[in-house]
Coordinates of C-alpha atoms in Angstrom, one line a residue:
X166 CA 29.5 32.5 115.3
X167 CA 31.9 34.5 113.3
X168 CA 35.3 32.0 114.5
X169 CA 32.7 28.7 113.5
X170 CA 32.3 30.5 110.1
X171 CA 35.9 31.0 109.7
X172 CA 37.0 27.6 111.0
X173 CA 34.4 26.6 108.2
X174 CA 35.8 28.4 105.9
X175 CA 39.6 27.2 106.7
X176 CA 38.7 23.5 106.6
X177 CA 37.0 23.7 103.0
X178 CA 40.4 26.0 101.6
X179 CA 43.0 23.7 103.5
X180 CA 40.7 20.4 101.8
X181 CA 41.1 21.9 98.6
X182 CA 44.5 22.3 98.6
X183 CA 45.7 19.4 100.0
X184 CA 43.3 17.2 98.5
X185 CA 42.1 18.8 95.2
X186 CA 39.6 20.1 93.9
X187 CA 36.3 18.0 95.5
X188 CA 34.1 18.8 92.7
X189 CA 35.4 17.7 89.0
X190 CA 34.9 19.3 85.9
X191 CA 32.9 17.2 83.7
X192 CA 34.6 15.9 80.2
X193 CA 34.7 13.9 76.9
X194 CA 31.9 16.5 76.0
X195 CA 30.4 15.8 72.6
X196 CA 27.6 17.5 70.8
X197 CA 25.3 14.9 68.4
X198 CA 22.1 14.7 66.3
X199 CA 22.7 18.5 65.7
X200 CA 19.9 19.7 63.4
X201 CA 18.8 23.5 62.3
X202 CA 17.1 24.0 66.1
X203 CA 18.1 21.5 68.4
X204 CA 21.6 19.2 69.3
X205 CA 22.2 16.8 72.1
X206 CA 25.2 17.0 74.4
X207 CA 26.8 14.5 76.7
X208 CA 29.5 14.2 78.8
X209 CA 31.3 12.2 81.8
X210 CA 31.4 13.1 85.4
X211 CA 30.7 10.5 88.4
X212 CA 29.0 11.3 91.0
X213 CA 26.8 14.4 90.6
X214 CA 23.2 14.3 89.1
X215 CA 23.0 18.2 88.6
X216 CA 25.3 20.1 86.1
X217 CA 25.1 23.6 84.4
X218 CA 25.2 24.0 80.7
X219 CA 25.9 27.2 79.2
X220 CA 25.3 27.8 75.3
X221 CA 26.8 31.0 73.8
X222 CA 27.3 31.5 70.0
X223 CA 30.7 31.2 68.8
X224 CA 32.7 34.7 69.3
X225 CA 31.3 35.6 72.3
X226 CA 33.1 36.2 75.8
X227 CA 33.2 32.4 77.8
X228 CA 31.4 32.0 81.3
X229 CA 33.2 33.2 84.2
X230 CA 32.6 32.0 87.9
X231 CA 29.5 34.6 88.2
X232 CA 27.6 32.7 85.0
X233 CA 24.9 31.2 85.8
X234 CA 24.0 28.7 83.2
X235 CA 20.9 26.1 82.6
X236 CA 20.7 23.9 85.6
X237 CA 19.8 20.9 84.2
X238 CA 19.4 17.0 85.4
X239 CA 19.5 14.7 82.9
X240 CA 22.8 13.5 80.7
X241 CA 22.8 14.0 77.9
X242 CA 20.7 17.1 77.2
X243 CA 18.8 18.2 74.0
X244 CA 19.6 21.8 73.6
X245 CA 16.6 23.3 71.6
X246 CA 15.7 27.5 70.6
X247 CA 19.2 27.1 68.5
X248 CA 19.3 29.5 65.4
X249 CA 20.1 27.4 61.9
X250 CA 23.5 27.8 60.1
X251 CA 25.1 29.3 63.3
X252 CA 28.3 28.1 65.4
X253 CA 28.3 27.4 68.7
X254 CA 30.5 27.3 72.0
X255 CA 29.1 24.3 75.0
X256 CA 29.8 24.3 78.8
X257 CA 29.1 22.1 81.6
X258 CA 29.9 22.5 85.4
X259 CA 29.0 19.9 87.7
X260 CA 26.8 20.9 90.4
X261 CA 28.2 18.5 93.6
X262 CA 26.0 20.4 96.3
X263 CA 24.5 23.2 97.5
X264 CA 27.3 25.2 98.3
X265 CA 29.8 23.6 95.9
X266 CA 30.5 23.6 92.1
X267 CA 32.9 22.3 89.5
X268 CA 34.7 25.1 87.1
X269 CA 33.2 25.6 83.4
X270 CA 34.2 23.1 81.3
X271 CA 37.0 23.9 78.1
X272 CA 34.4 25.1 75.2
X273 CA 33.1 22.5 72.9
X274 CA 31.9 24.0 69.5
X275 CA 29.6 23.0 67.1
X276 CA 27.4 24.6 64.2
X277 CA 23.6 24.1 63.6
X278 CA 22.6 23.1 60.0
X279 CA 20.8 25.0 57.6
X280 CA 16.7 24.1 58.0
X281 CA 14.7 23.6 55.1
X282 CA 11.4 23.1 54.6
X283 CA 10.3 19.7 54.4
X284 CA 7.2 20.0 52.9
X285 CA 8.8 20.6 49.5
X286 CA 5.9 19.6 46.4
X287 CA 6.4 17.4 44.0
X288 CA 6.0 18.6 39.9
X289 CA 4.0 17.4 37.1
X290 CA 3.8 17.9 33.6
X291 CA 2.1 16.6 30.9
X292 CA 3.3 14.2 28.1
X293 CA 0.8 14.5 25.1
X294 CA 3.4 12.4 23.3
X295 CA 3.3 9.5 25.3
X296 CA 7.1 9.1 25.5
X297 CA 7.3 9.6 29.1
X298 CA 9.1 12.5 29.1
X299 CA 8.5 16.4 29.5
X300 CA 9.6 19.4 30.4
X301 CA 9.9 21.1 34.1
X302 CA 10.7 24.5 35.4
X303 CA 12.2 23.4 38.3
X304 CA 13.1 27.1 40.1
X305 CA 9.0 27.1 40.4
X306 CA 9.6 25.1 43.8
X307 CA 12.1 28.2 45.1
X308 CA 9.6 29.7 47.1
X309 CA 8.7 26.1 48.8
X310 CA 12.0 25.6 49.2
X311 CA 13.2 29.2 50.6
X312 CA 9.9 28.8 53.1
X313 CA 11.0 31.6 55.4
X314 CA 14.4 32.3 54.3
X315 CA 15.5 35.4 52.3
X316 CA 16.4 34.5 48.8
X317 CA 18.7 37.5 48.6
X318 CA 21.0 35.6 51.2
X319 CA 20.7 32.1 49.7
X320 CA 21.9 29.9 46.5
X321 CA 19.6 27.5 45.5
X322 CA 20.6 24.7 43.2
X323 CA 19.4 21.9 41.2
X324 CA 21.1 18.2 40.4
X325 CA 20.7 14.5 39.3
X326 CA 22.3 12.9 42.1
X327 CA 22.6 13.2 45.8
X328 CA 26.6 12.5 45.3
X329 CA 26.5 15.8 43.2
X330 CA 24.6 18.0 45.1
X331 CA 26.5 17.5 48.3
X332 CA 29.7 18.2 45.9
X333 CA 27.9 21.3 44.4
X334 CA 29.0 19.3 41.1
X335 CA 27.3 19.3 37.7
X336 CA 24.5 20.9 38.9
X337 CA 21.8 21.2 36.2
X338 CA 22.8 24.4 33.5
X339 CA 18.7 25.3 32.6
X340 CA 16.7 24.3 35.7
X341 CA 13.9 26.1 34.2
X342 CA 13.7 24.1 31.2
X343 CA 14.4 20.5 32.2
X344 CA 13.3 17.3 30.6
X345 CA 13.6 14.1 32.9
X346 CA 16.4 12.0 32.2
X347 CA 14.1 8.6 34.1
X348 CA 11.4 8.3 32.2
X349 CA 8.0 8.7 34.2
X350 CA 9.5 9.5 37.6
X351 CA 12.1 11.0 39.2
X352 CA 14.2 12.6 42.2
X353 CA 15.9 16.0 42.0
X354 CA 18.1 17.1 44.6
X355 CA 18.1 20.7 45.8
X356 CA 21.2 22.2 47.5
X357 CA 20.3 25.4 49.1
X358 CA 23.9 27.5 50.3
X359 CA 24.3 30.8 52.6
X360 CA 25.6 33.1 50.6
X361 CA 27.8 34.3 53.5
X362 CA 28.7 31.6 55.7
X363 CA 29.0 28.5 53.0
X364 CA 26.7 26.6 55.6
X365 CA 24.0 24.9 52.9
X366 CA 21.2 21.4 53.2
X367 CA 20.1 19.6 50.9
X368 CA 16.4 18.4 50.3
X369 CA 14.6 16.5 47.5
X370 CA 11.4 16.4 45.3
X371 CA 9.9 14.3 42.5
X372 CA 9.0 15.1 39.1
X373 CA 6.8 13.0 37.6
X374 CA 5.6 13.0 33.9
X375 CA 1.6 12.0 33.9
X376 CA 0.2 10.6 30.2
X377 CA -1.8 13.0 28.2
X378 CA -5.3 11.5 27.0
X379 CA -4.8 9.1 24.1
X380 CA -7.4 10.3 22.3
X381 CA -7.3 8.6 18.4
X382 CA -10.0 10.0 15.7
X383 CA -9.0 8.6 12.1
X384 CA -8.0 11.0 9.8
X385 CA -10.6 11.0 7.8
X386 CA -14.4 9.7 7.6
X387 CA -17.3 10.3 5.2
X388 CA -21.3 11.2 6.4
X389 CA -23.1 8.9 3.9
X390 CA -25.4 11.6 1.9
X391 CA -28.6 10.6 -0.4
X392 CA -28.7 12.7 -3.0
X393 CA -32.3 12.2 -3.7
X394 CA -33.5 13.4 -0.6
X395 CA -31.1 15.8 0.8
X396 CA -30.4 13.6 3.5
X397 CA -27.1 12.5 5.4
X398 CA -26.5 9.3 7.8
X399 CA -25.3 10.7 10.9
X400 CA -21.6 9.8 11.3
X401 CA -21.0 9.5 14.9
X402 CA -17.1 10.4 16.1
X403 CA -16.2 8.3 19.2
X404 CA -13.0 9.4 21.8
X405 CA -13.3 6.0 22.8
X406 CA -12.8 7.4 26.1
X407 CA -14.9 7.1 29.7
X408 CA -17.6 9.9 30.0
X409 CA -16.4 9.8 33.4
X410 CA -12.6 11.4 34.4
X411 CA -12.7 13.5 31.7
X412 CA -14.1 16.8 30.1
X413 CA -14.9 16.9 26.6
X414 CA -15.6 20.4 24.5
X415 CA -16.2 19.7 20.4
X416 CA -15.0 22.2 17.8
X417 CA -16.2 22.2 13.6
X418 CA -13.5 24.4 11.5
X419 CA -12.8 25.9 14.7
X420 CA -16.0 27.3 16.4
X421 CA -16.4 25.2 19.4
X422 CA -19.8 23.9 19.5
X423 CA -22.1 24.7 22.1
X424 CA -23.0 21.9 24.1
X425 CA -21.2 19.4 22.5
X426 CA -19.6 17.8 25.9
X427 CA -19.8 14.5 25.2
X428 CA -17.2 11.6 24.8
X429 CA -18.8 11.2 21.3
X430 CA -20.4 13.4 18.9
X431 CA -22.5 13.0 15.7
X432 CA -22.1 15.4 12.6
X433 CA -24.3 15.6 9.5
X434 CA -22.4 18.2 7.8
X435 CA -19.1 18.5 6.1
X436 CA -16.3 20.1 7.8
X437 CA -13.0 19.7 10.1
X438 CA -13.7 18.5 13.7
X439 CA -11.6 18.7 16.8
X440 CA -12.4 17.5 20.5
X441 CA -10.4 18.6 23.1
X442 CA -10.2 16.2 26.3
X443 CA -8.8 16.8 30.0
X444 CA -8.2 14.1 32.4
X445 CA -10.1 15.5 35.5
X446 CA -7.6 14.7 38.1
X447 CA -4.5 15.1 36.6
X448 CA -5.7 18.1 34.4
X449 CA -3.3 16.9 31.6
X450 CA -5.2 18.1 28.1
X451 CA -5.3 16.7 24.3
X452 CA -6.6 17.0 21.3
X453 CA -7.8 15.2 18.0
X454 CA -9.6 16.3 14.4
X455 CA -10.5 14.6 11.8
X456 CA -11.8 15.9 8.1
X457 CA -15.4 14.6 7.3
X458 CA -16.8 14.9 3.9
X459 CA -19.5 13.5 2.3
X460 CA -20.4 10.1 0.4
X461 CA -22.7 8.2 -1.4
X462 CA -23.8 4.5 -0.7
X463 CA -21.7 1.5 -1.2
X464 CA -21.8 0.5 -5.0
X465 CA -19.8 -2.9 -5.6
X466 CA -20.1 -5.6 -8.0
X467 CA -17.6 -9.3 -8.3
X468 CA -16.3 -10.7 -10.6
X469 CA -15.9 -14.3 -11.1
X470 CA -12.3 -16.0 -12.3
X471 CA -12.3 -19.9 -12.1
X472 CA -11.9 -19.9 -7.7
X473 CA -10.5 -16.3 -7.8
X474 CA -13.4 -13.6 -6.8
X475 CA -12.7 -9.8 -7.1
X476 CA -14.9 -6.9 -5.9
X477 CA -15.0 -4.0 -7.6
X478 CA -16.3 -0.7 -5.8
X479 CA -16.8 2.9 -6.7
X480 CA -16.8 6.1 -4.9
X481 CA -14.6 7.5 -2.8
X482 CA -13.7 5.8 0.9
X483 CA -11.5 2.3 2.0
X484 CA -13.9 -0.3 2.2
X485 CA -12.8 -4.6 4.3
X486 CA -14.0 -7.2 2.8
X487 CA -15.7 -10.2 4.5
X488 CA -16.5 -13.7 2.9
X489 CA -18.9 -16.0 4.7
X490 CA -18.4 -14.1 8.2
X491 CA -14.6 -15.3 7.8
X492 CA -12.3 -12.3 9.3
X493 CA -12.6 -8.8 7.4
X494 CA -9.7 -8.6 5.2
X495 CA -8.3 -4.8 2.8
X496 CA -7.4 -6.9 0.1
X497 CA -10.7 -7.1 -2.4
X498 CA -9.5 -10.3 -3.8
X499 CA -10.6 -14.1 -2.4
X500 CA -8.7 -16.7 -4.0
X501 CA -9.2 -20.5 -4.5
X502 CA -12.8 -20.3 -3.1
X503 CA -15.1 -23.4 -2.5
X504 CA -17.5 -24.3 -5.1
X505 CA -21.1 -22.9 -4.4
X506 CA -23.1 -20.1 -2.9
X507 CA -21.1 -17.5 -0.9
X508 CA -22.5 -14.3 1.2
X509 CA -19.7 -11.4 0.6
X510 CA -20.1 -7.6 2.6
X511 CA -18.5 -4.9 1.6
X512 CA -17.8 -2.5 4.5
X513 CA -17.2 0.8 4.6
X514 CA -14.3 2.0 6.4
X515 CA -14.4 5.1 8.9
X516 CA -18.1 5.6 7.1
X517 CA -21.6 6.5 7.9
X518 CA -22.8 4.3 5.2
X519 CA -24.0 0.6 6.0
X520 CA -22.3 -2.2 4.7
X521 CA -23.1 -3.8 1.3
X522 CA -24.2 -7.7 0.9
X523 CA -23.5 -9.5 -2.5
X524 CA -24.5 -12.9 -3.0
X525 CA -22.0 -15.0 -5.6
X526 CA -21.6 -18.5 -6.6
X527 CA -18.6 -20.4 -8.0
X528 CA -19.5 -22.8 -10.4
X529 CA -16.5 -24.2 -11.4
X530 CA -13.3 -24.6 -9.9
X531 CA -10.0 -23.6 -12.3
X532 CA -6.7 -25.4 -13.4
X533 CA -4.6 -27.1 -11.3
X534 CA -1.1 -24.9 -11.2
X535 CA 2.6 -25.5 -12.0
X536 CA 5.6 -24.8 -14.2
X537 CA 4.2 -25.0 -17.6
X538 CA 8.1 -26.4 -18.6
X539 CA 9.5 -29.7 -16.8
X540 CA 12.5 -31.2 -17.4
X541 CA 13.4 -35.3 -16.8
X542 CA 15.2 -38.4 -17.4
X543 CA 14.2 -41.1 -19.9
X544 CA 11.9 -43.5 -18.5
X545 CA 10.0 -41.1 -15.7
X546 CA 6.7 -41.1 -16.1
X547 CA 2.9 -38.8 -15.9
X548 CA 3.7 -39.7 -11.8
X549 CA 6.9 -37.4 -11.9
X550 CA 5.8 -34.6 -13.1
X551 CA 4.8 -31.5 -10.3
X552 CA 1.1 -29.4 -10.1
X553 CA -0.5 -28.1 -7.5
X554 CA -4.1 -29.2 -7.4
X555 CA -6.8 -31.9 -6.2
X556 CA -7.6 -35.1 -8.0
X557 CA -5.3 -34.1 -10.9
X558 CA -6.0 -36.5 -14.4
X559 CA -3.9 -36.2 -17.4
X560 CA -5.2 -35.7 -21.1
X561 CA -3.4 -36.0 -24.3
X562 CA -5.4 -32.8 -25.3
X563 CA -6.2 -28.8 -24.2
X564 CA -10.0 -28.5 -22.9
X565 CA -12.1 -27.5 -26.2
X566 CA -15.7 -27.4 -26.3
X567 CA -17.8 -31.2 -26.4
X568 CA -14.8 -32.7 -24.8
X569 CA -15.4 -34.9 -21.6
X570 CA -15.0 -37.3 -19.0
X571 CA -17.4 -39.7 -20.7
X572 CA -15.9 -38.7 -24.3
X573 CA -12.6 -38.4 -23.7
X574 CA -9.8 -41.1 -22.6
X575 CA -7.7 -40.1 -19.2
X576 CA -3.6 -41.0 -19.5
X577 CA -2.9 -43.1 -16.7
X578 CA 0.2 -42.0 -14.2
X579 CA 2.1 -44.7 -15.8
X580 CA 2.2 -42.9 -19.2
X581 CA 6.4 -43.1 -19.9
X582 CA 7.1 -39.6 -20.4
X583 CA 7.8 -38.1 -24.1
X584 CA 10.3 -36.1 -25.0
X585 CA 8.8 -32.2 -26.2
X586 CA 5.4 -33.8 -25.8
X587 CA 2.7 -31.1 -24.1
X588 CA 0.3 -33.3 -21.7
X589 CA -2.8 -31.7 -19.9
X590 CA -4.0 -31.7 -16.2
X591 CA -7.1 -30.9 -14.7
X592 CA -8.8 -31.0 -11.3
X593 CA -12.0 -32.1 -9.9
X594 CA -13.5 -30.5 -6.5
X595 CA -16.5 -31.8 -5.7
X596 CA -17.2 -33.6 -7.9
X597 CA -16.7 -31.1 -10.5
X598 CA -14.1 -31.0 -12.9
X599 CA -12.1 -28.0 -14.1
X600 CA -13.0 -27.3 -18.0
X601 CA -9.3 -25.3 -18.3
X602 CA -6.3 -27.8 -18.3
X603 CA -3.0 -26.7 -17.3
X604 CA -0.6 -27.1 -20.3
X605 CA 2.8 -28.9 -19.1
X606 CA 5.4 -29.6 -21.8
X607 CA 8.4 -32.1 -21.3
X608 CA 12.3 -31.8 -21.9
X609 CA 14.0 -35.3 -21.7
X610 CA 17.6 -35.4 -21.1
X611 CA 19.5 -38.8 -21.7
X612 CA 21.9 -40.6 -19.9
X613 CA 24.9 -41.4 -22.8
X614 CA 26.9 -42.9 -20.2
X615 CA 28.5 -43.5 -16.3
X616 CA 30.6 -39.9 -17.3
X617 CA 27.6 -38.0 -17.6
X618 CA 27.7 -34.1 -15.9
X619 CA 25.2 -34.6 -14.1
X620 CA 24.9 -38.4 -13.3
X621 CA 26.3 -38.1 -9.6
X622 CA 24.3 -34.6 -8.6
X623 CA 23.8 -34.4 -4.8
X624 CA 21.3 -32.2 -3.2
X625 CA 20.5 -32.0 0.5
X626 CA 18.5 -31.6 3.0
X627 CA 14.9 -32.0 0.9
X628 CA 12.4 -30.6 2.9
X629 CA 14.5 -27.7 3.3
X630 CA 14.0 -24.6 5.9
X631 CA 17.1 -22.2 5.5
X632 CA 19.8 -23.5 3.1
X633 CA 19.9 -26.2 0.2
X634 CA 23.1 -27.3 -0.9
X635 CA 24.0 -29.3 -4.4
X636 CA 27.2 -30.2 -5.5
X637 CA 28.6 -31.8 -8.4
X638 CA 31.8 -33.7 -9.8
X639 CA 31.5 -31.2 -12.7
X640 CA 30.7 -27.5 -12.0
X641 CA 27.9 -26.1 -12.6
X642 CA 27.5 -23.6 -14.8
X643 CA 24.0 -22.0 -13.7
X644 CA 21.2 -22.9 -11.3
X645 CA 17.4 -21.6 -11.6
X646 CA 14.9 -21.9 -8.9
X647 CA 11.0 -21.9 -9.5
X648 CA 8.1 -21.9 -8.1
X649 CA 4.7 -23.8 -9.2
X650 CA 3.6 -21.2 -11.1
X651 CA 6.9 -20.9 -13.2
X652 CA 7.9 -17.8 -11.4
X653 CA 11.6 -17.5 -11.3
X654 CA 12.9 -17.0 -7.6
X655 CA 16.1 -17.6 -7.7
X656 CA 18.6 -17.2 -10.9
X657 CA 22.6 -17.2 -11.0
X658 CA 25.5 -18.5 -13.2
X659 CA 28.1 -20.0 -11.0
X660 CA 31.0 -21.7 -11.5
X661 CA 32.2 -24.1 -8.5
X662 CA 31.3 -27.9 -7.5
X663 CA 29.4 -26.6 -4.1
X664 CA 26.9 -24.1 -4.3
X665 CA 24.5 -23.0 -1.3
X666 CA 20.3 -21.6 -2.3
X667 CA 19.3 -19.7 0.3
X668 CA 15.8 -20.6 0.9
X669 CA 15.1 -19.2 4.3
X670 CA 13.1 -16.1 2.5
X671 CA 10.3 -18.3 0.5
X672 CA 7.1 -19.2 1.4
X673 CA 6.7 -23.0 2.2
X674 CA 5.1 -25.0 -1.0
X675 CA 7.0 -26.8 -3.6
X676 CA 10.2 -25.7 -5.8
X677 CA 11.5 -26.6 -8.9
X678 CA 15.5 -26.6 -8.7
X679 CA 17.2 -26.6 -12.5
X680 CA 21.0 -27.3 -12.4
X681 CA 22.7 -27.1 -15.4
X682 CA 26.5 -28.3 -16.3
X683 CA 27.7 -27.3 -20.1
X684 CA 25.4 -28.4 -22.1
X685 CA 23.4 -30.5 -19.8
X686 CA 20.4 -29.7 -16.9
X687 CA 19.1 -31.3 -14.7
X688 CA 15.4 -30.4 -12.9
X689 CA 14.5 -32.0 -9.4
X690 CA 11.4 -30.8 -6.9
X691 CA 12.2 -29.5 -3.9
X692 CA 9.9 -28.8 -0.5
X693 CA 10.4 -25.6 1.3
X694 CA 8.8 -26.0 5.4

């Protein structure tokens, strides 16, 4: 038995020798998908389905022929029970049989990464201005971040940008006193760094900016208050906000009062309130006042001008104005208003008072409108010359008392105009004619001759929306513009044959355009679109 072991023993020595060694040592080892714990190795080596892998931390002594490593059966292998931020030596010996196995491989090192926690939360902050931005203290996610590591052993830093925080660039100066540079949302990268080693990770969290309640109370608001009785109008202050998703606590001059938990809230006394509102959910809070004070009923009266009714109110408080259910308007003046009955309310703004109703009635409707100075050529006529009215006739005389349709004569349109003559125009609406005339006196200027300054004036375009331009042969010398109701607009001395009137600023109607050259002008009518 003992010469069959040794003639065994021969055979497998003088095979190795001659022929090589029968069992390879496995290569092309790599080590992938490495994370904090775990990292895959493979390697090449045909014909053997059993191997040894031996995992030591970097430093240590390598395996000899007495280590016994992992026998393992599958290639590659996930190594797992690694320790994060640590380096690492890999070997593999093949296993061919039994009886017979490969040398340890050459070492093939790697390092596990630094593990963070992954379940890092995300920040909020409130924005009670509405701008979408807020501030952060960002070092209030450390602890989430650090989950398990020792802080004295570890940097942790803040930045904009992935790019940055694997560069440990630019990374943010006052982390606990950020404001978001994205409005609403957005990522911040967090490099954390061993102190020793320089092994670091990086990981990432939101911040996100969530609105503040809009809560709007006007800034001031009067409790209608009868004197008579001692008695105020409730004057009820609206969030204009859900009852639901929200808490509400009221305040007067400070003192919260007790109860008052409502989206709404209805004082009877004078004084400074404040509500203070939390959204439910996001727990974002804001708050509102407003001054009450007190204030009598609504005392108005109108007065009547032609078509131009004014109200007149006392007491303190803004009032709208509404005419025949049209839209309420802040101005207290209705101009060119129909003939006959109109209903007119007088409402109270941010008031407990109710709204006052006045009934008025326009009897007669007023003069038609224009420049009460026209200037034309011989030979024009009533037809030329430019108001702003409805059913406009022409008298030789002012309105007076006793004078009438039936008692005096109308000029007809044909009338040849007369040079410094006044003529008269009224209007009828309904039948009704206006007892005031609008007074319009008339400047002739004659042609003496084919040379005349202003005999081949050119103006263009007529209607006009931006720019009108007039040019002459002869300069001019100054150019007026007008409107209806003889109000200058536009006034300049120039001196050149082309000048440009910048219309684009007027309201649309009718202009009068006076060009003068020496002694000589010139009027024409102009319509702005």
């Amino acid at each position: 038995m003992t010469k069959n072991y040794l003639f065994s023993l021969l055979v497998s020595l003088l095979t190795t020798v001659v022929m090589g060694q029968v069992c390879p040592v496995p290569g092309n080892i790599a080590v992938t998908n490495i994370t904090s714990n775990s990292a895959v190795i493979n390697w090449t080596g045909s014909g053997t389905t059993q191997w040894e892998v031996y995992i030591t931390p970097a430093g240590t002594a390598p395996p000899n022929s007495n280590t016994v490593g992992t026998i393992v059966t599958s290639n590659p292998y996930v190594v797992t029970n690694l320790i994060g931020c640590t380096s690492y030596n890999a070997y593999i010996k093949a296993v061919c049989s039994p009886t017979q196995s490969s040398n340890w491989s050459a070492a093939m090192s790697f390092s596990t990464v630094l593990g963070l926690n992954s379940d890092i939360p995300d920040l909020e902050a409130c924005d009670a201005s509405t701008t979408g931005f807020a501030t952060f203290d960002l070092t209030s996610n450390n602890y989430a971040v650090l989950y398990g590591l020792n802080p004295s052993e570890y940097t942790v830093s803040y930045f904009e940008t992935i790019t940055d925080a694997y560069t440990n660039t630019s990374a943010l100066a006052s982390p606990t006193n950020y404001v978001n540079i994205n409005q609403q949302q957005m990522q911040i990268y967090v490099r954390v760094e061993n102190n020793t080693s320089g092994c670091f990770a990086i990981a990432y969290f939101y911040i996100r900016v969530t609105q503040a309640p809009h809560v709007y109370l006007p800034a001031n608001g009067q409790i209608c208050y009868n004197q008579a009785n001692s008695t105020a109008t409730p004057y009820t202050i609206n969030t204009n906000l859900s009852g639901n998703g929200y808490t509400f606590q009221w305040s007067k001059d400070g003192v919260i009062i007790a109860g008052a938990t409502g989206n709404s809230f209805s004082a009877t006394t004078e004084g400074t309130y404040a509500v203070s509102v939390q959204n439910i959910i996001t727990g974002c809070s804001a708050m509102a006042s407003t001054l009450l004070t007190y204030s009598s009923a609504v005392n108005a009266n109108a007065t009547i001008d032609d078509q131009t009714i004014t109200i007149n109110t006392t007491g303190p408080g803004n009032y709208q104005y509404q005419i025949d259910n049209e839209p309420a308007q802040l101005s207290n003046t209705f101009e060119n208003v129909a003939l006959g009955f109109h209903s007119i309310a007088v409402i109270p703004v941010n008031s407990s008072c109710s709204p006052l109703y006045l009934t008025v009635q326009v009897t007669t409707p007023s003069a038609p409108r224009g420049q009460s100075t026209q200037t034309f050529t011989q030979g024009q006529t009533l037809a030329n010359l430019v108001v702003n009215g409805q059913n406009i006739h022409w008298y030789a005389n002012a309105s007076a008392p006793g004078l009438t349709t039936t008692t005096e004569t109308r000029l007809p349109l044909t009338t040849v105009l007369t040079h410094n003559t006044t003529y008269y125009a009224s209007q009828t609406i309904n039948d009704i004619e206006s007892p005031d005339r609008l007074a319009v006196t008339v400047q002739l200027t004659a042609l003496s001759n084919e040379d005349f300054n202003l005999n081949k004036l050119a103006y263009y375009p007529n209607p006009v929306t931006n720019s009108l331009t007039v040019s002459n042969p002869e300069a001019f010398t100054g150019i007026t513009v007008s409107n209806l109701l003889g109000q200058i607009v536009f006034d300049r001395k120039v001196n050149s044959t082309l000048h440009e009137i910048d219309f684009s600023n007027l309201s649309k109607g009718i202009y009068m355009v006076r060009v003068s050259a020496n002694d000589q002008s010139k009027t024409f009518k102009i319509i702005k679109e």
